[in-house]
Coordinates of C-alpha atoms in Angstrom, one line a residue:
X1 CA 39.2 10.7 47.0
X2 CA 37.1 12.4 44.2
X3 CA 37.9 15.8 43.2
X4 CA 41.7 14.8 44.5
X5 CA 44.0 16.3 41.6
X6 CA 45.9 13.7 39.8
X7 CA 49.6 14.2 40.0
X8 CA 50.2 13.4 36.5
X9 CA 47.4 15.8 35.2
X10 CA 48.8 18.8 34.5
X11 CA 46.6 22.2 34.7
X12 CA 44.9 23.1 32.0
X13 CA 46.4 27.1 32.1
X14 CA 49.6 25.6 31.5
X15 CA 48.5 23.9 28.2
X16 CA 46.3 26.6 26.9
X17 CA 46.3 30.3 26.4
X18 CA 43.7 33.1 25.9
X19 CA 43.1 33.6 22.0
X20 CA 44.9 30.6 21.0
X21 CA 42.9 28.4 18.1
X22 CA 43.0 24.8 18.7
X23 CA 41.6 21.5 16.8
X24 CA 38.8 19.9 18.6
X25 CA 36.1 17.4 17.8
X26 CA 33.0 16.9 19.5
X27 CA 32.7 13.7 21.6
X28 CA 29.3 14.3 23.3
X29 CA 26.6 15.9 22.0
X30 CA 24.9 18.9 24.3
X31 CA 22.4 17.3 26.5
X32 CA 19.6 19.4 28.6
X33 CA 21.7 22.3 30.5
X34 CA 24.9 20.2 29.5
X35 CA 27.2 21.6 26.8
X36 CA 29.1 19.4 24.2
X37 CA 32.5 17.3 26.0
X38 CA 35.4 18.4 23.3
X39 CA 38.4 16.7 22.8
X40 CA 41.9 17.5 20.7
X41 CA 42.5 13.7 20.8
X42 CA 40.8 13.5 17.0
X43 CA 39.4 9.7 15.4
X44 CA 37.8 10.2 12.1
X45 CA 35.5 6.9 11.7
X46 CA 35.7 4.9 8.1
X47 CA 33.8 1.9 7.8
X48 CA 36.7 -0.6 8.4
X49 CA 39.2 1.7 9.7
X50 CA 39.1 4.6 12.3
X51 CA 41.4 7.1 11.9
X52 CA 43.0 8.9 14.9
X53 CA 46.0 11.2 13.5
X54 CA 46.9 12.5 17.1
X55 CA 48.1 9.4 18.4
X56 CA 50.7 6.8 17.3
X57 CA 48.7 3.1 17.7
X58 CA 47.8 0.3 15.8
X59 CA 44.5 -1.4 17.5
X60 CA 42.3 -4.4 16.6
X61 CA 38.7 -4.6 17.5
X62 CA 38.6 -7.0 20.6
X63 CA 35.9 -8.6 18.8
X64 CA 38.1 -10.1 16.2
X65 CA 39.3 -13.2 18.4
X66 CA 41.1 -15.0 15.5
X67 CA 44.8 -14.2 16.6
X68 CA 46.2 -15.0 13.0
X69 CA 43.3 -12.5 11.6
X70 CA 44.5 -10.2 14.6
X71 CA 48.3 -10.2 13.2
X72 CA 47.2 -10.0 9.5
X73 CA 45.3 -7.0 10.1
X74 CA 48.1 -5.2 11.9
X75 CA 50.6 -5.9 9.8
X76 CA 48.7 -5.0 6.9
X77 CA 48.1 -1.2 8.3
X78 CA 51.9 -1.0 9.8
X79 CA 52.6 -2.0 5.8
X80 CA 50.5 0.6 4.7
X81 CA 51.0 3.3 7.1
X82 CA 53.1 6.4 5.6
X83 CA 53.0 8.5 8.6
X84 CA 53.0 8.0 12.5
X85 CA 48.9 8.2 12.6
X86 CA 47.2 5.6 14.7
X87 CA 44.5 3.4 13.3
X88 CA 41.8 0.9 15.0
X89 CA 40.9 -2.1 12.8
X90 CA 36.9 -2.1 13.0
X91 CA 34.8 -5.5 13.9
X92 CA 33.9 -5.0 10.4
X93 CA 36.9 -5.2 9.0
X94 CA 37.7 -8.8 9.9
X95 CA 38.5 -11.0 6.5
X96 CA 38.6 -7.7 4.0
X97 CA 41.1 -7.6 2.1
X98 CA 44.5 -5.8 1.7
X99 CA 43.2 -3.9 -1.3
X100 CA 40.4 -2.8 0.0
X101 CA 41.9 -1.4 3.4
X102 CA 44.0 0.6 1.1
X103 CA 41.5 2.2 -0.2
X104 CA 39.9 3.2 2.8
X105 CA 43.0 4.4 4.9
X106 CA 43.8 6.6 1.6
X107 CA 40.5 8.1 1.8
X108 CA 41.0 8.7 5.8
X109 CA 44.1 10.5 5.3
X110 CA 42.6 12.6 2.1
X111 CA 39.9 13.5 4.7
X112 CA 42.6 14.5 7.4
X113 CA 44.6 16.5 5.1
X114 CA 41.4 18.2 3.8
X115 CA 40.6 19.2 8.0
X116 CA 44.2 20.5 8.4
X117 CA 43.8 22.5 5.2
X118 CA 41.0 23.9 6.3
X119 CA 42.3 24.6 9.9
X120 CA 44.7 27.0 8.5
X121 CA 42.5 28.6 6.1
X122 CA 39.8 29.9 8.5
X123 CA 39.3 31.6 11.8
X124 CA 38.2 30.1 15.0
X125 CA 35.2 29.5 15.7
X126 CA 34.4 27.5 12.4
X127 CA 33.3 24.0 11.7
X128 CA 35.9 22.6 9.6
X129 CA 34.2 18.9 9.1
X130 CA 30.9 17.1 10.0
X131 CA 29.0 13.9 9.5
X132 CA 28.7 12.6 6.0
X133 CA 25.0 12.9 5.2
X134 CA 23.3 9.2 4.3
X135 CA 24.4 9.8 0.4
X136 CA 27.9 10.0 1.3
X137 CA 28.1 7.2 3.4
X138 CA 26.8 5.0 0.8
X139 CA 29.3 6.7 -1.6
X140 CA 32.0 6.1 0.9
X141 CA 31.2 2.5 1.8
X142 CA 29.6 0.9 -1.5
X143 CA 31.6 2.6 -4.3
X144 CA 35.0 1.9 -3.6
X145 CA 34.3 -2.2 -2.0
X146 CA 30.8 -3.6 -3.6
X147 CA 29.5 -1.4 -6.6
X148 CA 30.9 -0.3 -9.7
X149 CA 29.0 2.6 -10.5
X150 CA 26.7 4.4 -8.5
X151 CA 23.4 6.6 -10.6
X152 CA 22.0 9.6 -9.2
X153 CA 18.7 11.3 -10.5
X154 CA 19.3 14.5 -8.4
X155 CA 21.6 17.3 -10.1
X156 CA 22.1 18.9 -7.1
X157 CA 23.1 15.6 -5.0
X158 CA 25.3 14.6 -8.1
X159 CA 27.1 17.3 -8.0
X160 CA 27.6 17.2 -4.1
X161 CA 28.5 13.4 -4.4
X162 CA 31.2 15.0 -7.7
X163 CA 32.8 17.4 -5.2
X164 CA 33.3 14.8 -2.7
X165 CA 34.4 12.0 -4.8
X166 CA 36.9 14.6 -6.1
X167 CA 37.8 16.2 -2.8
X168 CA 38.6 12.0 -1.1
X169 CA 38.5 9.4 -3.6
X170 CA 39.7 10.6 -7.5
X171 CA 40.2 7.5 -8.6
X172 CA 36.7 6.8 -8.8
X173 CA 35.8 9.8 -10.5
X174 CA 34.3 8.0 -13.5
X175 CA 32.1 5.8 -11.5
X176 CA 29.5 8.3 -11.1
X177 CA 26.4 9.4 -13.1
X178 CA 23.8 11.6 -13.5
X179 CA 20.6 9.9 -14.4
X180 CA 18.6 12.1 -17.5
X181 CA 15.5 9.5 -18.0
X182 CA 12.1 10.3 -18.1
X183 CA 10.7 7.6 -16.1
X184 CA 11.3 7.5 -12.4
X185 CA 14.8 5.8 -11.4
X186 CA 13.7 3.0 -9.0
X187 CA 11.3 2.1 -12.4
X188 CA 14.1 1.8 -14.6
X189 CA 15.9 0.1 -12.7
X190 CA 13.2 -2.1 -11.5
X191 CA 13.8 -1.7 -7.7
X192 CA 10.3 -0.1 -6.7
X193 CA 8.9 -4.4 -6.2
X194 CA 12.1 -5.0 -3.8
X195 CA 11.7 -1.6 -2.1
X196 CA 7.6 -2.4 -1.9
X197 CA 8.5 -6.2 -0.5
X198 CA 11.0 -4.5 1.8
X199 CA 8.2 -3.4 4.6
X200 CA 5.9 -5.9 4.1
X201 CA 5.8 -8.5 6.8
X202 CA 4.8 -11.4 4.4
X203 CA 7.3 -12.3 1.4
X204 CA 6.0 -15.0 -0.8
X205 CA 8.4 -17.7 -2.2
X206 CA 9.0 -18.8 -5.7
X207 CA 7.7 -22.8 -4.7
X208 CA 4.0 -21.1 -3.3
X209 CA 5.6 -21.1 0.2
X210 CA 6.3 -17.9 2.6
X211 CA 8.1 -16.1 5.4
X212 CA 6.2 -13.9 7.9
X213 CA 8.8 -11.4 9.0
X214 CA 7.7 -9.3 12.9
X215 CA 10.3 -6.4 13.7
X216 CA 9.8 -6.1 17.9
X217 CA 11.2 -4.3 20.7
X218 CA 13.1 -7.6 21.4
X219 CA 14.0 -9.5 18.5
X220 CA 13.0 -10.3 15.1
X221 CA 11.4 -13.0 14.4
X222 CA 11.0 -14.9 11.3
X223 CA 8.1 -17.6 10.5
X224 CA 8.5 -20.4 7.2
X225 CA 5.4 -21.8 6.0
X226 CA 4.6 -23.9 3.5
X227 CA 1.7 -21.8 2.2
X228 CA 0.5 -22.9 -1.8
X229 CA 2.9 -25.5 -1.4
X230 CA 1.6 -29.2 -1.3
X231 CA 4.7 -30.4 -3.1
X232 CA 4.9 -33.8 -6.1
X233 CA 6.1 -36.0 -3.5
X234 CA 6.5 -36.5 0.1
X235 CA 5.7 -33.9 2.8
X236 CA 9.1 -34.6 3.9
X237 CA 10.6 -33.2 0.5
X238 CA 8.0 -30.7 0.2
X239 CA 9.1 -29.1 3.9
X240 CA 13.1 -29.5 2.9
X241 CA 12.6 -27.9 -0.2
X242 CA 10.2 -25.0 0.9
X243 CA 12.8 -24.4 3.9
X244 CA 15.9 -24.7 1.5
X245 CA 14.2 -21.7 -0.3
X246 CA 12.9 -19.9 2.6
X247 CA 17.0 -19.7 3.7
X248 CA 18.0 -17.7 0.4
X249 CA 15.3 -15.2 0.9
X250 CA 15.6 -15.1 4.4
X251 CA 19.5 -14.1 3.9
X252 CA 18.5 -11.8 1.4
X253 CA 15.8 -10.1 3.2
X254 CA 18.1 -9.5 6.6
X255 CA 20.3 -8.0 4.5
X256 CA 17.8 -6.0 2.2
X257 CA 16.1 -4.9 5.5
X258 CA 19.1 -4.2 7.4
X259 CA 17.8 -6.2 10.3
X260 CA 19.9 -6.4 13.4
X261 CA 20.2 -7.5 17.3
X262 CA 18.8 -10.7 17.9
X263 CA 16.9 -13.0 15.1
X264 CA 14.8 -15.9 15.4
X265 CA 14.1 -18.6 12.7
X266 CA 11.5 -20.6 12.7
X267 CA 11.4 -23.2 9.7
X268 CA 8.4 -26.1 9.1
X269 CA 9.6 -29.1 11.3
X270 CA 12.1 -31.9 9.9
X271 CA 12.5 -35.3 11.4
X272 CA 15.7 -35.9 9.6
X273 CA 18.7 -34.8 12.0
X274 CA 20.3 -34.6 8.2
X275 CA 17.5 -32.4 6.7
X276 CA 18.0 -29.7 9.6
X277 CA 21.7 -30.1 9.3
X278 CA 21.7 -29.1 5.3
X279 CA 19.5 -26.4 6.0
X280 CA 21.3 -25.2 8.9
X281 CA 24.5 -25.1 7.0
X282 CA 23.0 -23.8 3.5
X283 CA 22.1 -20.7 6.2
X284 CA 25.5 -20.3 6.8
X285 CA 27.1 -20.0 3.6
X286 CA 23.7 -17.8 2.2
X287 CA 24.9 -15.6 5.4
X288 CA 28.9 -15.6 5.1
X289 CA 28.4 -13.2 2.1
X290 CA 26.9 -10.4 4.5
X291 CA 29.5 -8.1 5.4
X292 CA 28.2 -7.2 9.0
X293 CA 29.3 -10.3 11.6
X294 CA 26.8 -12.9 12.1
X295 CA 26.9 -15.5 14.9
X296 CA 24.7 -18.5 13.7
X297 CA 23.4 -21.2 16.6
X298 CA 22.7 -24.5 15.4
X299 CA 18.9 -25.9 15.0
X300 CA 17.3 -26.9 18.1
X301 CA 14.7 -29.3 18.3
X302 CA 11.9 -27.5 18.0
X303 CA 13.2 -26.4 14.6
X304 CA 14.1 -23.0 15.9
X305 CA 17.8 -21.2 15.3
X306 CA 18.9 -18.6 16.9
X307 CA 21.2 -16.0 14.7
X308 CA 22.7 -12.3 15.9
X309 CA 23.6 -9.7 13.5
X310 CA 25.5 -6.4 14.0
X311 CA 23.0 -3.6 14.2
X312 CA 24.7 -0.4 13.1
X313 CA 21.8 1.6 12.1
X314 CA 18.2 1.0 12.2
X315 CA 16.5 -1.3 9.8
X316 CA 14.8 -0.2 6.3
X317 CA 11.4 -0.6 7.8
X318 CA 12.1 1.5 10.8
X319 CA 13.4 4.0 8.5
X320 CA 10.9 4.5 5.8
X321 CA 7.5 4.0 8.4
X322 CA 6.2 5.0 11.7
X323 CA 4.1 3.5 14.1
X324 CA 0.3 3.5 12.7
X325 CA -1.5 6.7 14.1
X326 CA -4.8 4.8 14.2
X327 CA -3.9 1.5 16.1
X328 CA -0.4 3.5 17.7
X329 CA 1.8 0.7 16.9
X330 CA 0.3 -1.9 18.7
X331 CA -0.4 -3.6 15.1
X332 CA -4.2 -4.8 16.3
X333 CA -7.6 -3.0 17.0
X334 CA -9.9 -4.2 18.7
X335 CA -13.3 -6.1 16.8
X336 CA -16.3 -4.1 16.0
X337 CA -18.3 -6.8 18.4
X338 CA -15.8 -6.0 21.3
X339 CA -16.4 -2.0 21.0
X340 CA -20.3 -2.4 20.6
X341 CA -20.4 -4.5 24.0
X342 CA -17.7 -1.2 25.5
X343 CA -20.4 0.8 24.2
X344 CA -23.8 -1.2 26.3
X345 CA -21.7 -1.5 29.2
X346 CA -21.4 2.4 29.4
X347 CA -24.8 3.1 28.7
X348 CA -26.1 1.1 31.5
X349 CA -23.3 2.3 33.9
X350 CA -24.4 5.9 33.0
X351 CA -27.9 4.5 33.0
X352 CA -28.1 3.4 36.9
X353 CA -27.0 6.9 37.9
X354 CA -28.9 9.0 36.5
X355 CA -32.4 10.0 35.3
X356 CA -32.0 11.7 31.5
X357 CA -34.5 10.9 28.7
X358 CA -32.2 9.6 26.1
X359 CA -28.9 8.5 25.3
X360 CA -27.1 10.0 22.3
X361 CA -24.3 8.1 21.4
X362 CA -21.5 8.9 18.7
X363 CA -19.7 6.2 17.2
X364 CA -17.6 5.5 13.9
X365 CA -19.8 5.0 10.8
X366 CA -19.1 1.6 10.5
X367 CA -19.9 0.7 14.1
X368 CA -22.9 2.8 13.7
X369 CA -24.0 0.6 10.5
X370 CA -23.1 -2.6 13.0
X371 CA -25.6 -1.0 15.9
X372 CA -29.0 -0.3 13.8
X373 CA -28.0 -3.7 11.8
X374 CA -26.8 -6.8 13.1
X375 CA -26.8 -5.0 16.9
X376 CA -30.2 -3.7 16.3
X377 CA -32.1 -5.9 18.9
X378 CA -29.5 -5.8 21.3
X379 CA -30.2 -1.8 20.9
X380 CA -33.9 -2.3 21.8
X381 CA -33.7 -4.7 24.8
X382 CA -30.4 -2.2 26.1
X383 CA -33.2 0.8 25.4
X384 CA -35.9 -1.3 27.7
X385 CA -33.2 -1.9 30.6
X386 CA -32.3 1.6 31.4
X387 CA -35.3 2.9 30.2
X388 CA -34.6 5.2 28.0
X389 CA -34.3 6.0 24.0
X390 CA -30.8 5.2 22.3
X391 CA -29.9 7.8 19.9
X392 CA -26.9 6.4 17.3
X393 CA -25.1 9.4 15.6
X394 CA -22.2 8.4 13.3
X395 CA -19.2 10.9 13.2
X396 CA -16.6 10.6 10.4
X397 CA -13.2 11.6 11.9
X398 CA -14.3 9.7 14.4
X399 CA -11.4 6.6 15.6
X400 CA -13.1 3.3 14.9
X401 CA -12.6 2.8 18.7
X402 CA -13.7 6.0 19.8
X403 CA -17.4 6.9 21.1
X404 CA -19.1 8.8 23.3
X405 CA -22.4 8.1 25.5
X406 CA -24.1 11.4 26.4
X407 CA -26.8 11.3 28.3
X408 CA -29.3 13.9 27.7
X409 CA -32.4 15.7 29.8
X410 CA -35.2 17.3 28.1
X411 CA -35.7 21.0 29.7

C-alpha cells in the first residue's frame, strides 16, 4: 500500500552523513510552500545530445521510429564515447551527422569536466553551473552546426560569449567578433526589414500575392491570397504560381518566427489533383531543411494541409510583444457606432429611475466628436425621451470604450 517501504530502497542515513558535500542538480523548481526536488542522478542537456555522467546508457529518443536511424545513432555515440557516461540521442538529433555529434558530445564533456572542477574547488553550498543565458544557447547551437561566424556589438556579452567559447568549445575561438561600427548592427547587416516583417501578420509576396499569418491559443493558421496578382495568363497558372511562392515564404517564415504546435495552411483553390500535388511536395522539400521535426499531411480537398512542428520555445512574436493593453489581446474593439448605442441605452436605463436635471456623460474624444456630429440628432431626440439635457465631456486618457453616464441634480 502507499507509504509501504520498498525493500530494495535503502534508507537514506545509510547513504548520507552529516557535513558530507554532495553533487546535485535541481529537477523541480520550488513551487508555492514546496521546495526544489534534487537529485545526484546529473543529465546536462545539449541540443542533440543529453549528457548524464552518473549512469552508464546509451538511449534513443522514442520518437525516432526509423530502426536503421535508431542503430546509426547508437553506434555512432558507443564510437565516440571515451568514458563509461550515458548519453540520450535527442528527437532532434535524428539525420545529423557524425561530425556534428562530435562536436557536441566534446562540448558536454568540457562542460562536465568544468562542474567537477569546480566541485572540488569550492565549498558547499555553492552553485557550481546554471542555464546558459539565450546568447549562449545560440552560441552553443548555431556556431559549431549552421554559422560560421557569429558578430556581437556588446563588449561586455563578447567577452562573456570569449570566456565561454574558451572555457567549452576552443576550436571555435576565431569565429567570434566584436562589432566596432558606427551604425546600428541589425542596419549593417540589413536584418531590421526581416525582424520588422517577423511580427507582422501580413507578408507580401514577390508576384503581388500574400500570406496572412494568426498566432492563437490553438494553432496557427496561415491564409494565401492572391492579392495584386491577376497573373498573364490563366487563373489557373496565376493560383499555382502565387501558391508555389507562398510555400517558400511560408517555410521561411515558420522558421524565421519559430512557430510551433499545430499549423494550418490554407492555399487559393486548385482543381488540378496535379497542381495540389506539386505544391504539396515543393512544401516538403522547402520544409526538410528545418532542423526541428515536421510531420506534413497531404492536401485535402478543401485545399487545406495540416503540418506539426516541434515547439521548443515560444515563437518570435510571442517573444518580442505582449498582448495590446488597449483591446487586451482580443485583437478587435468594438465600432464607434456600437459604443454610442452602449452609451443611449444607459442613459435611458438611468433615465427611467430617476429624476436628475441632466446627464453628463464622459466619453473618448473621438466618440465625443461622433456624438455632437454625425450622432447629433440622435442626442436631441435621446434628450426629449428622458427629459433631460445631455452633457458630452471628452476625457483624454480616457479607453475608446470607456464612458461614464452621471446623472446629475441641481441643489
Amino acid at each position: 500500500g502507499a507509504g509501504r517501504p520498498r525493500p530494495d530502497r535503502r534508507a537514506i542515513e545509510e547513504m548520507l552523513s552529516g557535513g558530507q558535500e554532495i553533487l546535485v542538480q535541481v529537477a523541480r523548481s520550488p513551487i508555492g510552500s514546496k521546495g526544489a526536488r534534487l537529485t545526484s542522478y546529473i543529465s546536462l542537456p545539449g541540443r542533440f545530445l543529453v549528457l548524464m555522467p552518473t549512469v552508464d546508457h546509451i538511449g534513443i529518443s522514442r520518437r525516432i521510429a526509423d530502426e536503421a536511424e535508431r542503430a546509426r545513432l547508437k553506434e555512432i555515440v558507443e564510437t565516440l564515447r571515451t568514458q563509461p557516461h550515458g548519453y540520450i540521442v535527442r528527437t532532434a538529433g535524428e539525420g545529423v551527422p557524425q561530425e556534428v555529434l562530435a562536436q557536441e558530445m566534446e562540448f558536454l564533456n568540457n562542460l562536465w569536466n568544468h562542474i567537477q572542477e569546480r566541485f572540488h574547488e569550492v565549498s558547499a553550498p555553492e552553485m557550481l553551473h546554471e542555464e546558459l543565458t539565450v546568447t549562449l544557447r545560440c552560441v552553443r547551437d548555431l556556431l559549431a552546426h549552421e554559422a560560421d561566424r557569429v558578430t556581437i556589438d556588446s563588449p561586455e556579452v563578447y567577452h562573456s560569449v570569449y570566456d565561454f567559447i574558451q572555457k567549452f568549445m576552443p576550436r571555435l575561438s576565431n569565429s567570434l567578433a566584436l562589432y566596432t561600427g558606427e551604425e546600428p548592427i541589425f542596419d549593417a547587416y540589413n536584418l531590421e526589414v526581416d525582424v520588422q516583417r517577423a511580427i507582422k501578420k501580413k507578408v507580401w509576396l514577390r508576384c503581388g500575392g500574400y500570406i496572412v499569418i494568426e498566432i492563437t491559443e490553438a494553432l496557427v493558421a496561415i491564409d494565401v491570397n492572391t492579392g495584386r496578382y491577376v497573373g498573364k495568363r490563366n487563373f489557373a497558372e496565376t493560383v499555382l504560381k502565387t501558391n508555389l511562392e507562398a510555400v517558400k515564404e511560408i517555410a521561411y517564415q515558420i522558421r524565421l518566427r519559430n512557430l510551433g504546435g499545430i499549423i494550418i495552411i490554407d492555399f487559393i483553390d486548385m482543381e488540378s489533383k496535379a497542381d495540389q500535388e506539386k505544391v504539396y511536395s515543393t512544401l516538403r522539400e522547402a520544409l526538410s531543411r528545418d532542423k526541428a521535426k515536421t510531420n506534413v499531411l497531404p492536401m485535402s480537398d478543401m485545399g487545406l494541409i495540416q503540418m506539426t512542428r516541434k515547439r521548443v520555445v515560444k515563437s518570435l512574436p510571442r517573444m518580442m510583444c505582449e498582448p495590446c493593453f488597449y483591446c487586451e489581446g482580443e485583437g478587435m474593439l468594438l465600432s464607434r457606432r456600437t459604443i454610442c448605442y452602449n452609451i443611449f441605452r444607459e442613459v435611458c436605463r438611468q433615465g427611467a429611475d430617476s429624476g436628475g436635471n441632466r446627464f453628463h456623460i464622459k466619453v473618448n474624444p473621438v466618440i465625443a466628436d461622433l456624438l455632437l456630429g454625425q450622432e447629433s440628432q440622435l442626442i436631441s431626440s435621446l434628450e426629449e425621451r428622458v427629459g433631460r439635457q445631455i452633457c458630452i465631456y471628452p476625457i483624454d486618457d480616457y479607453h475608446l470604450e470607456q464612458y461614464h453616464v452621471e446623472e446629475i441634480r441641481d441643489k
